[in-house]
Amino acid sequence: MSERIARALLALASRALGSRHRVWAQAMEAELSAAVDEGRPLGFAIGCLSAAWRELAFMPEGRFALALHLTAVLLIVPMAGVGLWLGAIGFPYLSIGNVGIDGFLAGQSQQLPTLLVGERAMAPALTLMVMALSVGQFMLALALVDRNWDRVSSIARFNAAALTTLMLVTAILSVAGGLVLVMVAAVAVETMALVALHWWRELVPYDDWPDAARIAA
């Protein structure tokens, strides 16, 4: 098992190094067998991965790859997680109640419905839209890490359409307007980050990209 994990970590290191350091990657592969015989495959693989990631900061394509992963992990995935949490508590048609957010987190919220009786038929659809938007955010993060820009564009358009629909419907029903505007602002920041990354991609020398990145581009 440890050898399999070590080979997976070594594959990540080789991918990070790209075509310019293929000889280094091949040397690591050759030395792994010796590390396995000595009973230290994981330590060797972790050291190789750490060295490869440090090398990324000195390569144009490496800095670009780091920016992609940081955008996905620190911006898009947290937004998706918050969306799933909101959907789980019934957003946007269930309120926090009269105890505030602290009371809600403590399990004391009344979660009173805020829609009129005739409007509650729309409630499940609204929550499903929030959940779909969250799933779309997770898919966007995966597409971004894979550098599949066609999928990034398609998923971003779907997310924008879902959020626009949610904003219009909640505005008409006068529910959760403020929180929806926060979501709109977050998606606007996300969109600007994606545009900036796309522009940056055009500046990265194509021949210097890692092999896997070149295939996905």
Coordinates of C-alpha atoms in Angstrom, one line a residue:
M1 CA 0.0 0.0 0.0
S2 CA 2.8 2.4 0.9
E3 CA 4.5 1.8 -2.4
R4 CA 1.3 2.6 -4.3
I5 CA 0.8 5.8 -2.4
A6 CA 4.5 6.7 -3.1
R7 CA 4.1 6.1 -6.8
A8 CA 1.0 8.3 -6.8
L9 CA 2.9 11.1 -5.1
L10 CA 5.7 10.7 -7.5
A11 CA 3.3 11.0 -10.4
L12 CA 2.1 14.3 -8.9
A13 CA 5.7 15.5 -8.7
S14 CA 6.4 14.5 -12.3
R15 CA 3.3 16.3 -13.5
A16 CA 4.3 19.4 -11.5
L17 CA 7.8 19.4 -13.0
G18 CA 6.5 19.3 -16.6
S19 CA 8.4 18.5 -19.8
R20 CA 11.3 20.8 -19.1
H21 CA 12.4 18.6 -16.1
R22 CA 11.6 15.2 -17.6
V23 CA 15.1 13.9 -16.9
W24 CA 14.6 14.8 -13.2
A25 CA 11.3 13.0 -13.1
Q26 CA 12.8 9.9 -14.7
A27 CA 15.7 10.0 -12.2
M28 CA 13.1 10.1 -9.3
E29 CA 11.3 7.1 -10.8
A30 CA 14.5 5.2 -11.0
E31 CA 15.5 6.0 -7.4
L32 CA 12.1 5.0 -6.1
S33 CA 12.9 1.3 -6.5
A34 CA 16.0 1.8 -4.3
A35 CA 13.8 3.6 -1.7
V36 CA 11.3 0.7 -1.8
D37 CA 14.1 -1.8 -1.1
E38 CA 15.3 0.3 1.8
G39 CA 11.8 0.5 3.2
R40 CA 11.3 4.3 2.9
P41 CA 9.1 4.8 -0.3
L42 CA 6.8 7.3 1.3
G43 CA 9.5 9.5 2.8
F44 CA 11.3 9.6 -0.6
A45 CA 8.1 10.4 -2.5
I46 CA 7.1 13.1 -0.1
G47 CA 10.5 14.7 -0.4
C48 CA 10.3 14.6 -4.2
L49 CA 6.8 16.1 -4.2
S50 CA 8.0 18.9 -1.8
A51 CA 11.0 19.6 -4.0
A52 CA 8.8 19.7 -7.2
W53 CA 6.3 22.1 -5.6
R54 CA 9.2 24.4 -4.5
E55 CA 10.5 24.4 -8.0
L56 CA 7.0 25.5 -9.3
A57 CA 7.6 29.0 -7.8
F58 CA 10.6 29.6 -10.1
M59 CA 8.8 28.6 -13.4
P60 CA 6.2 30.7 -15.2
E61 CA 3.9 27.7 -15.7
G62 CA 4.5 26.7 -12.1
R63 CA 3.3 30.0 -10.8
F64 CA 0.3 29.8 -13.1
A65 CA -0.5 26.3 -11.8
L66 CA -0.3 27.4 -8.2
A67 CA -2.6 30.3 -8.9
L68 CA -5.2 27.9 -10.5
H69 CA -5.1 25.6 -7.5
L70 CA -5.3 28.4 -5.0
T71 CA -8.3 30.0 -6.8
A72 CA -10.0 26.6 -6.8
V73 CA -9.2 25.7 -3.2
L74 CA -9.4 29.0 -1.4
L75 CA -12.2 30.7 -3.4
I76 CA -14.5 28.4 -5.4
V77 CA -14.6 25.3 -3.1
P78 CA -15.5 27.4 0.0
M79 CA -18.3 29.1 -1.9
A80 CA -19.6 25.7 -2.9
G81 CA -19.5 24.5 0.6
V82 CA -21.4 27.5 1.9
G83 CA -24.0 27.0 -0.8
L84 CA -24.5 23.4 0.2
W85 CA -24.9 24.4 3.9
L86 CA -27.4 27.1 3.0
G87 CA -29.4 24.6 0.9
A88 CA -29.3 22.1 3.8
I89 CA -30.9 24.6 6.2
G90 CA -33.6 25.5 3.6
F91 CA -32.3 28.7 2.1
P92 CA -33.8 30.9 0.8
Y93 CA -37.3 30.2 2.1
L94 CA -36.5 29.4 5.8
S95 CA -35.4 32.1 8.1
I96 CA -32.9 31.9 10.9
G97 CA -35.8 32.8 13.3
N98 CA -35.6 35.3 16.1
V99 CA -32.4 34.1 17.8
G100 CA -29.9 35.4 15.3
I101 CA -27.0 33.5 13.6
D102 CA -25.4 32.5 17.0
G103 CA -28.7 30.9 18.1
F104 CA -29.1 29.2 14.8
L105 CA -25.6 27.6 15.0
A106 CA -26.4 26.6 18.6
G107 CA -29.5 24.7 17.3
Q108 CA -32.0 27.1 18.8
S109 CA -33.4 28.6 15.6
Q110 CA -37.2 28.4 14.9
Q111 CA -36.6 28.4 11.1
L112 CA -39.9 30.0 10.4
P113 CA -41.2 29.9 6.8
T114 CA -41.1 33.4 5.2
L115 CA -43.3 32.6 2.2
L116 CA -47.0 32.9 2.0
V117 CA -49.0 29.7 1.9
G118 CA -49.7 30.1 -1.9
E119 CA -46.0 30.7 -2.6
R120 CA -44.6 27.7 -0.7
A121 CA -44.9 25.4 -3.7
M122 CA -41.9 27.2 -5.1
A123 CA -39.8 26.6 -2.0
P124 CA -38.3 23.2 -3.0
A125 CA -37.4 24.5 -6.4
L126 CA -35.5 27.5 -4.9
T127 CA -33.5 25.3 -2.6
L128 CA -32.7 22.8 -5.4
M129 CA -31.5 25.8 -7.4
V130 CA -29.1 26.7 -4.5
M131 CA -27.9 23.1 -4.3
A132 CA -27.4 23.0 -8.1
L133 CA -25.4 26.2 -8.0
S134 CA -23.2 24.7 -5.3
V135 CA -22.6 21.5 -7.3
G136 CA -21.8 23.7 -10.3
Q137 CA -19.2 25.5 -8.1
F138 CA -17.5 22.2 -7.3
M139 CA -17.5 21.2 -11.0
L140 CA -16.0 24.6 -11.8
A141 CA -13.2 24.0 -9.4
L142 CA -12.4 20.6 -11.0
A143 CA -12.5 22.0 -14.5
L144 CA -10.2 24.9 -13.5
V145 CA -7.6 22.6 -12.0
D146 CA -7.8 20.4 -15.2
R147 CA -7.3 23.6 -17.3
N148 CA -10.4 22.6 -19.4
W149 CA -11.3 26.1 -20.4
D150 CA -14.3 25.1 -22.5
R151 CA -15.8 23.4 -19.4
V152 CA -14.9 26.4 -17.2
S153 CA -16.7 28.7 -19.6
S154 CA -19.8 26.5 -19.8
I155 CA -20.1 25.8 -16.1
A156 CA -19.5 29.5 -15.3
R157 CA -22.4 30.5 -17.6
F158 CA -24.7 27.9 -16.0
N159 CA -23.8 29.2 -12.5
A160 CA -24.4 32.8 -13.6
A161 CA -27.8 31.8 -15.1
A162 CA -28.8 29.9 -12.0
L163 CA -27.8 32.8 -9.7
T164 CA -29.6 35.4 -11.9
T165 CA -32.8 33.3 -11.7
L166 CA -32.5 32.9 -8.0
M167 CA -31.9 36.6 -7.5
L168 CA -35.0 37.5 -9.6
V169 CA -37.3 35.0 -8.0
T170 CA -36.3 35.9 -4.4
A171 CA -36.6 39.6 -5.3
I172 CA -40.2 39.0 -6.5
L173 CA -41.0 37.0 -3.4
S174 CA -39.1 39.5 -1.1
V175 CA -37.2 36.7 0.6
A176 CA -33.4 36.5 1.4
G177 CA -32.6 39.5 -0.8
G178 CA -29.6 40.6 1.2
L179 CA -27.9 37.2 1.3
V180 CA -28.5 36.7 -2.4
L181 CA -26.7 40.0 -3.1
V182 CA -23.8 38.6 -1.1
M183 CA -23.8 35.5 -3.3
V184 CA -23.9 37.8 -6.4
A185 CA -20.9 39.8 -5.2
A186 CA -19.0 36.5 -4.5
V187 CA -19.7 35.2 -7.9
A188 CA -18.6 38.5 -9.4
V189 CA -15.2 38.3 -7.6
E190 CA -14.9 34.6 -8.8
T191 CA -15.7 35.7 -12.4
M192 CA -13.0 38.4 -12.3
A193 CA -10.5 35.9 -11.0
L194 CA -11.3 33.5 -13.8
V195 CA -10.9 36.2 -16.4
A196 CA -7.6 37.2 -14.9
L197 CA -6.4 33.6 -15.0
H198 CA -7.5 33.3 -18.6
W199 CA -5.5 36.3 -19.6
W200 CA -2.5 35.0 -17.6
R201 CA -2.8 31.7 -19.5
E202 CA -2.2 33.6 -22.7
L203 CA 1.1 34.9 -21.3
V204 CA 2.5 31.6 -20.3
P205 CA 4.8 30.0 -23.0
Y206 CA 2.8 27.1 -24.4
D207 CA 5.9 24.9 -24.8
D208 CA 6.7 25.2 -21.1
W209 CA 3.4 23.8 -19.9
P210 CA 3.4 20.4 -18.2
D211 CA 2.4 17.6 -20.5
A212 CA -0.9 17.0 -18.8
A213 CA -1.7 20.7 -18.9
R214 CA -1.0 20.9 -22.6
I215 CA -3.4 18.0 -23.3
A216 CA -6.2 19.6 -21.3
A217 CA -5.6 23.1 -22.8

